[in-house]
Amino acid sequence: MKTVERASLPGNDFLIIAHRGASAYAPDHTFPSYELAVAMGADYIEIDLHMTRDRQLVAFHDRSIILEGEEHAIANLTLKELQNFLPGRIFNEQLPVMASKSFESLFVPTLEDIFLHFKDQVNYYIEIKSPTATPGIEKELIHQLESYQLLNRSDRFPKVIIQSYNADSLKKVFELAPSIPLVKLYSQDTTSISKGEIRDLEKYASGVGVNHSLVTIDFVNRLHDKGLAIHPFVVNDADDIQALLNMGADGIFTDKPDIAAKVKRSHLREPTKP
C-alpha cells in the first residue's frame, strides 16, 4: 500500500494566528474580531468549530452556553436556539473598556457565514472541538472546505490548517483530505510527549500546539528534527513573543495580533548575528 505523505507547514516564516480573531479588542469569533485581526496583520484567523444538533458548523469556543439561566451543550442546541446567545453583550460586560454598542447585536456565525464573508481572502486555522459528541463533524468540515474551493491550492501559506486535541479526529481528516496540514494540540507538559507519540505524529501531523510557557529550545529542536512545526498558545506579551521567535517557534496564537506583528517586524529588521 502506498504511503500518503503528510502535508507541510511553512518553515521559513513566523505565523501570526489570531486567537478567536483579535479577541482582546472585540468579541471572539465575530466578524469585527476577525476583520480587525486581518487589518492588524494576522496570517490566520482561528476558528473553534462545533456542530449543532441540526448539524450546522458554528464558530464558538466553549462546549456549552448559558441561556435563560440554564447551561446547554452546543451539540444539544439547534442553530436557531444558539443564535439567541449574544456574544457582544457578554464581551461588553466583561471588558467595558473595549465595549461598543455595535457589538450588542452580534450573533454566533456559522462556518458558512464566515466563508461567504471572507471567501479565499484570508487563511483559516480551524480547531475541531468536541468531535466525540458530534460524529461526522470532520466529513462536514471537509465538504464545506471543498465547496468553497479552499483545498489543494498553491498559495504562499496553506489556505487551511486544522488542529485538535483529539488525535482520532485529526486522523479522520487525514484520511479524507491528506493535503491539509494538521496540528495536534497538547495541554500537558511538553516533556511528557513520548518518542512513540512523536513517531505517531510523523504519520499524519504537520505540527503541534502547546502552551507557550512550556516551550524550550530543546523541545523546538526535537520537533523540528522530526519535521514538525510548533505553534505555541496563547501569547500576548511582546517579550514572550520575542523569546519564542528566538527559540525558533514557527508561529503563535495571540489575542493581540497587532503586538505580534510589531514584534515580528522588529525581529525581521534586526541584523543577523555572526
PDB file of C-alpha atoms in Angstrom:
ATOM      1  CA  MET A   1       0.000   0.000   0.000  1.00  0.00           C
ATOM      2  CA  LYS A   2       1.327   3.442  -0.976  1.00  0.00           C
ATOM      3  CA  THR A   3       2.207   5.692   1.968  1.00  0.00           C
ATOM      4  CA  VAL A   4       0.398   9.042   1.935  1.00  0.00           C
ATOM      5  CA  GLU A   5       2.715  11.897   2.792  1.00  0.00           C
ATOM      6  CA  ARG A   6       1.617  14.362   5.444  1.00  0.00           C
ATOM      7  CA  ALA A   7       1.240  17.997   4.438  1.00  0.00           C
ATOM      8  CA  SER A   8       3.890  20.527   5.315  1.00  0.00           C
ATOM      9  CA  LEU A   9       3.760  23.896   7.051  1.00  0.00           C
ATOM     10  CA  PRO A  10       5.805  26.981   6.123  1.00  0.00           C
ATOM     11  CA  GLY A  11       9.265  26.551   7.578  1.00  0.00           C
ATOM     12  CA  ASN A  12      10.660  29.962   6.711  1.00  0.00           C
ATOM     13  CA  ASP A  13       8.142  32.272   8.336  1.00  0.00           C
ATOM     14  CA  PHE A  14       6.638  33.069  11.724  1.00  0.00           C
ATOM     15  CA  LEU A  15       2.854  32.766  11.544  1.00  0.00           C
ATOM     16  CA  ILE A  16       0.629  35.159  13.468  1.00  0.00           C
ATOM     17  CA  ILE A  17      -2.552  33.247  14.281  1.00  0.00           C
ATOM     18  CA  ALA A  18      -5.366  35.440  15.588  1.00  0.00           C
ATOM     19  CA  HIS A  19      -6.813  33.508  18.530  1.00  0.00           C
ATOM     20  CA  ARG A  20     -10.596  33.698  18.012  1.00  0.00           C
ATOM     21  CA  GLY A  21      -9.803  36.813  15.976  1.00  0.00           C
ATOM     22  CA  ALA A  22      -8.407  39.939  17.614  1.00  0.00           C
ATOM     23  CA  SER A  23     -10.220  38.811  20.726  1.00  0.00           C
ATOM     24  CA  ALA A  24      -8.539  41.262  23.107  1.00  0.00           C
ATOM     25  CA  TYR A  25     -10.339  44.076  21.317  1.00  0.00           C
ATOM     26  CA  ALA A  26     -13.632  42.643  20.031  1.00  0.00           C
ATOM     27  CA  PRO A  27     -15.971  39.734  20.860  1.00  0.00           C
ATOM     28  CA  ASP A  28     -14.303  36.460  19.956  1.00  0.00           C
ATOM     29  CA  HIS A  29     -15.492  34.558  16.907  1.00  0.00           C
ATOM     30  CA  THR A  30     -17.395  37.514  15.455  1.00  0.00           C
ATOM     31  CA  PHE A  31     -16.864  39.393  12.219  1.00  0.00           C
ATOM     32  CA  PRO A  32     -15.494  42.531  13.944  1.00  0.00           C
ATOM     33  CA  SER A  33     -12.919  40.377  15.713  1.00  0.00           C
ATOM     34  CA  TYR A  34     -11.875  38.552  12.547  1.00  0.00           C
ATOM     35  CA  GLU A  35     -11.802  41.710  10.425  1.00  0.00           C
ATOM     36  CA  LEU A  36      -9.704  43.545  12.982  1.00  0.00           C
ATOM     37  CA  ALA A  37      -7.267  40.631  13.131  1.00  0.00           C
ATOM     38  CA  VAL A  38      -6.758  40.759   9.370  1.00  0.00           C
ATOM     39  CA  ALA A  39      -6.281  44.538   9.473  1.00  0.00           C
ATOM     40  CA  MET A  40      -3.675  44.125  12.230  1.00  0.00           C
ATOM     41  CA  GLY A  41      -1.591  41.756  10.134  1.00  0.00           C
ATOM     42  CA  ALA A  42      -2.658  38.275  11.221  1.00  0.00           C
ATOM     43  CA  ASP A  43      -1.666  35.487   8.860  1.00  0.00           C
ATOM     44  CA  TYR A  44      -4.555  33.278  10.033  1.00  0.00           C
ATOM     45  CA  ILE A  45      -7.863  33.684  11.806  1.00  0.00           C
ATOM     46  CA  GLU A  46      -8.543  30.886  14.264  1.00  0.00           C
ATOM     47  CA  ILE A  47     -11.985  29.306  14.305  1.00  0.00           C
ATOM     48  CA  ASP A  48     -13.141  26.989  17.104  1.00  0.00           C
ATOM     49  CA  LEU A  49     -15.605  24.659  15.430  1.00  0.00           C
ATOM     50  CA  HIS A  50     -18.644  22.949  16.922  1.00  0.00           C
ATOM     51  CA  MET A  51     -21.588  21.154  15.336  1.00  0.00           C
ATOM     52  CA  THR A  52     -25.122  21.907  16.495  1.00  0.00           C
ATOM     53  CA  ARG A  53     -27.914  19.389  16.955  1.00  0.00           C
ATOM     54  CA  ASP A  54     -29.177  20.176  13.448  1.00  0.00           C
ATOM     55  CA  ARG A  55     -25.647  19.581  12.099  1.00  0.00           C
ATOM     56  CA  GLN A  56     -24.663  23.184  11.452  1.00  0.00           C
ATOM     57  CA  LEU A  57     -20.993  24.057  11.868  1.00  0.00           C
ATOM     58  CA  VAL A  58     -20.550  27.118  14.079  1.00  0.00           C
ATOM     59  CA  ALA A  59     -17.669  29.223  15.376  1.00  0.00           C
ATOM     60  CA  PHE A  60     -17.716  29.177  19.158  1.00  0.00           C
ATOM     61  CA  HIS A  61     -15.160  28.326  21.820  1.00  0.00           C
ATOM     62  CA  ASP A  62     -16.952  26.824  24.805  1.00  0.00           C
ATOM     63  CA  ARG A  63     -18.681  23.461  24.761  1.00  0.00           C
ATOM     64  CA  SER A  64     -21.745  24.946  26.418  1.00  0.00           C
ATOM     65  CA  ILE A  65     -23.537  28.248  26.966  1.00  0.00           C
ATOM     66  CA  ILE A  66     -25.948  29.718  29.484  1.00  0.00           C
ATOM     67  CA  LEU A  67     -29.370  30.568  28.084  1.00  0.00           C
ATOM     68  CA  GLU A  68     -32.108  31.883  30.379  1.00  0.00           C
ATOM     69  CA  GLY A  69     -30.128  30.717  33.393  1.00  0.00           C
ATOM     70  CA  GLU A  70     -29.598  27.145  32.168  1.00  0.00           C
ATOM     71  CA  GLU A  71     -26.472  25.520  30.752  1.00  0.00           C
ATOM     72  CA  HIS A  72     -26.798  23.892  27.329  1.00  0.00           C
ATOM     73  CA  ALA A  73     -24.189  21.958  25.348  1.00  0.00           C
ATOM     74  CA  ILE A  74     -23.682  23.386  21.857  1.00  0.00           C
ATOM     75  CA  ALA A  75     -24.155  19.870  20.474  1.00  0.00           C
ATOM     76  CA  ASN A  76     -27.664  19.779  22.000  1.00  0.00           C
ATOM     77  CA  LEU A  77     -28.852  23.095  20.575  1.00  0.00           C
ATOM     78  CA  THR A  78     -30.173  23.930  17.133  1.00  0.00           C
ATOM     79  CA  LEU A  79     -28.612  26.824  15.260  1.00  0.00           C
ATOM     80  CA  LYS A  80     -31.748  28.898  15.838  1.00  0.00           C
ATOM     81  CA  GLU A  81     -31.523  28.267  19.575  1.00  0.00           C
ATOM     82  CA  LEU A  82     -27.808  29.063  19.649  1.00  0.00           C
ATOM     83  CA  GLN A  83     -28.347  32.392  17.960  1.00  0.00           C
ATOM     84  CA  ASN A  84     -30.318  33.570  20.969  1.00  0.00           C
ATOM     85  CA  PHE A  85     -26.880  33.893  22.558  1.00  0.00           C
ATOM     86  CA  LEU A  86     -25.392  37.364  22.012  1.00  0.00           C
ATOM     87  CA  PRO A  87     -21.589  37.264  22.452  1.00  0.00           C
ATOM     88  CA  GLY A  88     -21.215  41.027  22.147  1.00  0.00           C
ATOM     89  CA  ARG A  89     -23.246  41.692  25.267  1.00  0.00           C
ATOM     90  CA  ILE A  90     -21.066  39.307  27.262  1.00  0.00           C
ATOM     91  CA  PHE A  91     -17.917  40.994  25.913  1.00  0.00           C
ATOM     92  CA  ASN A  92     -19.204  44.466  26.792  1.00  0.00           C
ATOM     93  CA  GLU A  93     -19.980  43.364  30.339  1.00  0.00           C
ATOM     94  CA  GLN A  94     -16.646  41.625  30.870  1.00  0.00           C
ATOM     95  CA  LEU A  95     -14.447  44.203  29.159  1.00  0.00           C
ATOM     96  CA  PRO A  96     -16.165  47.592  29.447  1.00  0.00           C
ATOM     97  CA  VAL A  97     -13.021  49.474  28.398  1.00  0.00           C
ATOM     98  CA  MET A  98     -13.366  47.910  24.927  1.00  0.00           C
ATOM     99  CA  ALA A  99     -17.181  47.865  24.855  1.00  0.00           C
ATOM    100  CA  SER A 100     -19.123  49.094  21.852  1.00  0.00           C
ATOM    101  CA  LYS A 101     -22.848  49.427  21.295  1.00  0.00           C
ATOM    102  CA  SER A 102     -22.311  47.959  17.835  1.00  0.00           C
ATOM    103  CA  PHE A 103     -21.278  44.667  19.458  1.00  0.00           C
ATOM    104  CA  GLU A 104     -24.618  44.129  21.183  1.00  0.00           C
ATOM    105  CA  SER A 105     -26.426  42.618  18.198  1.00  0.00           C
ATOM    106  CA  LEU A 106     -23.624  40.273  17.108  1.00  0.00           C
ATOM    107  CA  PHE A 107     -24.531  36.604  16.721  1.00  0.00           C
ATOM    108  CA  VAL A 108     -22.693  33.281  16.642  1.00  0.00           C
ATOM    109  CA  PRO A 109     -21.651  32.799  12.995  1.00  0.00           C
ATOM    110  CA  THR A 110     -21.773  29.563  11.076  1.00  0.00           C
ATOM    111  CA  LEU A 111     -18.692  28.391   9.247  1.00  0.00           C
ATOM    112  CA  GLU A 112     -20.530  29.030   6.022  1.00  0.00           C
ATOM    113  CA  ASP A 113     -21.249  32.628   7.114  1.00  0.00           C
ATOM    114  CA  ILE A 114     -17.509  33.087   7.567  1.00  0.00           C
ATOM    115  CA  PHE A 115     -16.624  31.536   4.210  1.00  0.00           C
ATOM    116  CA  LEU A 116     -19.255  33.638   2.437  1.00  0.00           C
ATOM    117  CA  HIS A 117     -17.897  36.768   4.097  1.00  0.00           C
ATOM    118  CA  PHE A 118     -14.144  36.258   3.635  1.00  0.00           C
ATOM    119  CA  LYS A 119     -14.077  33.733   0.782  1.00  0.00           C
ATOM    120  CA  ASP A 120     -10.413  32.960  -0.019  1.00  0.00           C
ATOM    121  CA  GLN A 121      -9.113  36.369   1.050  1.00  0.00           C
ATOM    122  CA  VAL A 122      -7.944  35.096   4.458  1.00  0.00           C
ATOM    123  CA  ASN A 123      -6.317  31.959   5.806  1.00  0.00           C
ATOM    124  CA  TYR A 124      -8.248  29.725   8.197  1.00  0.00           C
ATOM    125  CA  TYR A 125      -6.857  27.869  11.226  1.00  0.00           C
ATOM    126  CA  ILE A 126      -9.707  25.647  12.414  1.00  0.00           C
ATOM    127  CA  GLU A 127      -9.907  23.715  15.673  1.00  0.00           C
ATOM    128  CA  ILE A 128     -12.299  20.764  15.757  1.00  0.00           C
ATOM    129  CA  LYS A 129     -13.996  20.882  19.165  1.00  0.00           C
ATOM    130  CA  SER A 130     -15.825  18.003  20.894  1.00  0.00           C
ATOM    131  CA  PRO A 131     -15.591  15.553  17.964  1.00  0.00           C
ATOM    132  CA  THR A 132     -16.749  12.596  20.056  1.00  0.00           C
ATOM    133  CA  ALA A 133     -20.007  14.438  20.825  1.00  0.00           C
ATOM    134  CA  THR A 134     -20.654  15.242  17.173  1.00  0.00           C
ATOM    135  CA  PRO A 135     -19.846  12.284  14.905  1.00  0.00           C
ATOM    136  CA  GLY A 136     -19.368  13.337  11.314  1.00  0.00           C
ATOM    137  CA  ILE A 137     -18.029  16.816  12.055  1.00  0.00           C
ATOM    138  CA  GLU A 138     -14.846  16.073  10.109  1.00  0.00           C
ATOM    139  CA  LYS A 139     -16.699  14.962   6.984  1.00  0.00           C
ATOM    140  CA  GLU A 140     -18.978  18.011   7.026  1.00  0.00           C
ATOM    141  CA  LEU A 141     -15.984  20.313   7.512  1.00  0.00           C
ATOM    142  CA  ILE A 142     -14.148  18.840   4.526  1.00  0.00           C
ATOM    143  CA  HIS A 143     -17.329  19.076   2.448  1.00  0.00           C
ATOM    144  CA  GLN A 144     -17.602  22.798   3.145  1.00  0.00           C
ATOM    145  CA  LEU A 145     -13.911  23.415   2.527  1.00  0.00           C
ATOM    146  CA  GLU A 146     -14.214  21.690  -0.836  1.00  0.00           C
ATOM    147  CA  SER A 147     -17.423  23.547  -1.682  1.00  0.00           C
ATOM    148  CA  TYR A 148     -15.686  26.893  -1.178  1.00  0.00           C
ATOM    149  CA  GLN A 149     -12.580  25.753  -3.079  1.00  0.00           C
ATOM    150  CA  LEU A 150     -10.251  26.201  -0.133  1.00  0.00           C
ATOM    151  CA  LEU A 151      -8.278  22.978  -0.580  1.00  0.00           C
ATOM    152  CA  ASN A 152      -5.467  21.857  -2.890  1.00  0.00           C
ATOM    153  CA  ARG A 153      -4.305  25.356  -3.725  1.00  0.00           C
ATOM    154  CA  SER A 154      -0.883  26.852  -4.407  1.00  0.00           C
ATOM    155  CA  ASP A 155      -0.965  29.897  -2.113  1.00  0.00           C
ATOM    156  CA  ARG A 156       2.053  31.189  -0.198  1.00  0.00           C
ATOM    157  CA  PHE A 157       0.599  29.753   3.020  1.00  0.00           C
ATOM    158  CA  PRO A 158      -1.807  26.803   3.256  1.00  0.00           C
ATOM    159  CA  LYS A 159      -5.283  28.285   2.980  1.00  0.00           C
ATOM    160  CA  VAL A 160      -6.480  25.972   5.774  1.00  0.00           C
ATOM    161  CA  ILE A 161      -4.805  24.380   8.802  1.00  0.00           C
ATOM    162  CA  ILE A 162      -6.782  22.104  11.123  1.00  0.00           C
ATOM    163  CA  GLN A 163      -5.979  21.426  14.759  1.00  0.00           C
ATOM    164  CA  SER A 164      -7.459  19.367  17.575  1.00  0.00           C
ATOM    165  CA  TYR A 165      -6.637  17.810  20.927  1.00  0.00           C
ATOM    166  CA  ASN A 166      -8.221  14.625  19.576  1.00  0.00           C
ATOM    167  CA  ALA A 167      -5.771  12.528  17.548  1.00  0.00           C
ATOM    168  CA  ASP A 168      -8.511  10.256  16.166  1.00  0.00           C
ATOM    169  CA  SER A 169     -10.340  13.267  14.765  1.00  0.00           C
ATOM    170  CA  LEU A 170      -7.191  14.517  13.047  1.00  0.00           C
ATOM    171  CA  LYS A 171      -6.550  11.078  11.600  1.00  0.00           C
ATOM    172  CA  LYS A 172     -10.058  11.085  10.123  1.00  0.00           C
ATOM    173  CA  VAL A 173      -9.281  14.410   8.464  1.00  0.00           C
ATOM    174  CA  PHE A 174      -6.008  12.964   7.171  1.00  0.00           C
ATOM    175  CA  GLU A 175      -7.900  10.088   5.557  1.00  0.00           C
ATOM    176  CA  LEU A 176     -10.410  12.464   3.973  1.00  0.00           C
ATOM    177  CA  ALA A 177      -8.049  15.229   2.861  1.00  0.00           C
ATOM    178  CA  PRO A 178      -4.336  14.494   3.390  1.00  0.00           C
ATOM    179  CA  SER A 179      -3.320  17.787   1.747  1.00  0.00           C
ATOM    180  CA  ILE A 180      -4.442  19.758   4.828  1.00  0.00           C
ATOM    181  CA  PRO A 181      -1.715  20.469   7.405  1.00  0.00           C
ATOM    182  CA  LEU A 182      -2.774  19.076  10.786  1.00  0.00           C
ATOM    183  CA  VAL A 183      -1.680  20.276  14.212  1.00  0.00           C
ATOM    184  CA  LYS A 184      -2.022  18.153  17.354  1.00  0.00           C
ATOM    185  CA  LEU A 185      -2.774  20.155  20.471  1.00  0.00           C
ATOM    186  CA  TYR A 186      -1.399  19.285  23.898  1.00  0.00           C
ATOM    187  CA  SER A 187      -2.334  20.562  27.317  1.00  0.00           C
ATOM    188  CA  GLN A 188       0.287  18.677  29.315  1.00  0.00           C
ATOM    189  CA  ASP A 189       3.954  19.388  29.948  1.00  0.00           C
ATOM    190  CA  THR A 190       5.879  19.008  26.704  1.00  0.00           C
ATOM    191  CA  THR A 191       8.367  16.652  28.364  1.00  0.00           C
ATOM    192  CA  SER A 192       5.604  14.036  28.649  1.00  0.00           C
ATOM    193  CA  ILE A 193       5.240  13.672  24.871  1.00  0.00           C
ATOM    194  CA  SER A 194       6.967  10.358  24.362  1.00  0.00           C
ATOM    195  CA  LYS A 195       9.197   9.266  21.497  1.00  0.00           C
ATOM    196  CA  GLY A 196       6.499   6.804  20.500  1.00  0.00           C
ATOM    197  CA  GLU A 197       3.902   9.563  20.296  1.00  0.00           C
ATOM    198  CA  ILE A 198       6.192  11.683  18.170  1.00  0.00           C
ATOM    199  CA  ARG A 199       6.646   8.703  15.826  1.00  0.00           C
ATOM    200  CA  ASP A 200       2.862   8.517  15.566  1.00  0.00           C
ATOM    201  CA  LEU A 201       2.645  12.261  14.852  1.00  0.00           C
ATOM    202  CA  GLU A 202       5.092  11.829  11.981  1.00  0.00           C
ATOM    203  CA  LYS A 203       2.495   9.685  10.209  1.00  0.00           C
ATOM    204  CA  TYR A 204      -0.196  12.369   9.928  1.00  0.00           C
ATOM    205  CA  ALA A 205       0.638  15.645  11.674  1.00  0.00           C
ATOM    206  CA  SER A 206       2.474  18.698  10.404  1.00  0.00           C
ATOM    207  CA  GLY A 207       2.973  20.307  13.800  1.00  0.00           C
ATOM    208  CA  VAL A 208       1.970  20.632  17.431  1.00  0.00           C
ATOM    209  CA  GLY A 209       0.407  23.318  19.601  1.00  0.00           C
ATOM    210  CA  VAL A 210       1.385  23.692  23.251  1.00  0.00           C
ATOM    211  CA  ASN A 211       1.136  26.291  25.995  1.00  0.00           C
ATOM    212  CA  HIS A 212       3.835  28.878  25.359  1.00  0.00           C
ATOM    213  CA  SER A 213       5.131  28.682  28.927  1.00  0.00           C
ATOM    214  CA  LEU A 214       6.223  25.077  28.331  1.00  0.00           C
ATOM    215  CA  VAL A 215       8.303  25.729  25.221  1.00  0.00           C
ATOM    216  CA  THR A 216      12.073  25.231  25.384  1.00  0.00           C
ATOM    217  CA  ILE A 217      14.774  25.369  22.726  1.00  0.00           C
ATOM    218  CA  ASP A 218      15.373  21.641  23.188  1.00  0.00           C
ATOM    219  CA  PHE A 219      11.706  20.873  22.578  1.00  0.00           C
ATOM    220  CA  VAL A 220      11.595  23.077  19.471  1.00  0.00           C
ATOM    221  CA  ASN A 221      14.689  21.356  18.084  1.00  0.00           C
ATOM    222  CA  ARG A 222      13.293  17.920  18.929  1.00  0.00           C
ATOM    223  CA  LEU A 223      10.157  18.649  16.905  1.00  0.00           C
ATOM    224  CA  HIS A 224      11.982  20.280  14.018  1.00  0.00           C
ATOM    225  CA  ASP A 225      14.260  17.240  13.735  1.00  0.00           C
ATOM    226  CA  LYS A 226      11.105  15.211  13.001  1.00  0.00           C
ATOM    227  CA  GLY A 227       9.705  17.712  10.522  1.00  0.00           C
ATOM    228  CA  LEU A 228       7.102  19.045  12.962  1.00  0.00           C
ATOM    229  CA  ALA A 229       6.350  22.741  13.360  1.00  0.00           C
ATOM    230  CA  ILE A 230       5.416  24.290  16.711  1.00  0.00           C
ATOM    231  CA  HIS A 231       2.700  26.912  17.258  1.00  0.00           C
ATOM    232  CA  PRO A 232       2.535  27.883  20.965  1.00  0.00           C
ATOM    233  CA  PHE A 233      -0.587  29.422  22.516  1.00  0.00           C
ATOM    234  CA  VAL A 234      -1.778  31.985  23.737  1.00  0.00           C
ATOM    235  CA  VAL A 235       0.893  34.712  23.674  1.00  0.00           C
ATOM    236  CA  ASN A 236       0.058  38.392  24.185  1.00  0.00           C
ATOM    237  CA  ASP A 237       3.191  39.828  25.777  1.00  0.00           C
ATOM    238  CA  ALA A 238       5.804  41.302  23.430  1.00  0.00           C
ATOM    239  CA  ASP A 239       8.736  39.892  25.411  1.00  0.00           C
ATOM    240  CA  ASP A 240       7.211  36.397  25.350  1.00  0.00           C
ATOM    241  CA  ILE A 241       6.651  36.636  21.599  1.00  0.00           C
ATOM    242  CA  GLN A 242      10.255  37.719  21.081  1.00  0.00           C
ATOM    243  CA  ALA A 243      11.513  34.844  23.235  1.00  0.00           C
ATOM    244  CA  LEU A 244       9.567  32.325  21.144  1.00  0.00           C
ATOM    245  CA  LEU A 245      10.925  33.847  17.941  1.00  0.00           C
ATOM    246  CA  ASN A 246      14.425  33.484  19.346  1.00  0.00           C
ATOM    247  CA  MET A 247      13.768  29.831  20.247  1.00  0.00           C
ATOM    248  CA  GLY A 248      12.695  29.071  16.695  1.00  0.00           C
ATOM    249  CA  ALA A 249       8.922  28.682  17.122  1.00  0.00           C
ATOM    250  CA  ASP A 250       7.109  28.653  13.786  1.00  0.00           C
ATOM    251  CA  GLY A 251       4.209  30.862  14.854  1.00  0.00           C
ATOM    252  CA  ILE A 252       1.988  31.807  17.782  1.00  0.00           C
ATOM    253  CA  PHE A 253      -1.651  32.136  18.740  1.00  0.00           C
ATOM    254  CA  THR A 254      -2.396  35.589  20.091  1.00  0.00           C
ATOM    255  CA  ASP A 255      -5.371  37.714  21.145  1.00  0.00           C
ATOM    256  CA  LYS A 256      -3.334  40.770  20.119  1.00  0.00           C
ATOM    257  CA  PRO A 257      -2.139  40.349  16.534  1.00  0.00           C
ATOM    258  CA  ASP A 258      -1.085  43.994  16.401  1.00  0.00           C
ATOM    259  CA  ILE A 259       1.542  43.399  19.096  1.00  0.00           C
ATOM    260  CA  ALA A 260       2.711  40.174  17.447  1.00  0.00           C
ATOM    261  CA  ALA A 261       3.021  41.921  14.068  1.00  0.00           C
ATOM    262  CA  LYS A 262       5.078  44.724  15.618  1.00  0.00           C
ATOM    263  CA  VAL A 263       7.462  42.251  17.275  1.00  0.00           C
ATOM    264  CA  LYS A 264       7.776  40.260  14.060  1.00  0.00           C
ATOM    265  CA  ARG A 265       8.586  43.378  12.018  1.00  0.00           C
ATOM    266  CA  SER A 266      11.206  44.443  14.547  1.00  0.00           C
ATOM    267  CA  HIS A 267      12.717  40.954  14.574  1.00  0.00           C
ATOM    268  CA  LEU A 268      12.989  40.888  10.793  1.00  0.00           C
ATOM    269  CA  ARG A 269      14.799  44.253  10.809  1.00  0.00           C
ATOM    270  CA  GLU A 270      17.439  43.039  13.272  1.00  0.00           C
ATOM    271  CA  PRO A 271      20.826  42.300  11.654  1.00  0.00           C
ATOM    272  CA  THR A 272      21.805  38.647  11.566  1.00  0.00           C
ATOM    273  CA  LYS A 273      24.329  37.820  14.270  1.00  0.00           C
ATOM    274  CA  PRO A 274      27.611  36.275  13.038  1.00  0.00           C
TER     275      PRO A 274
END
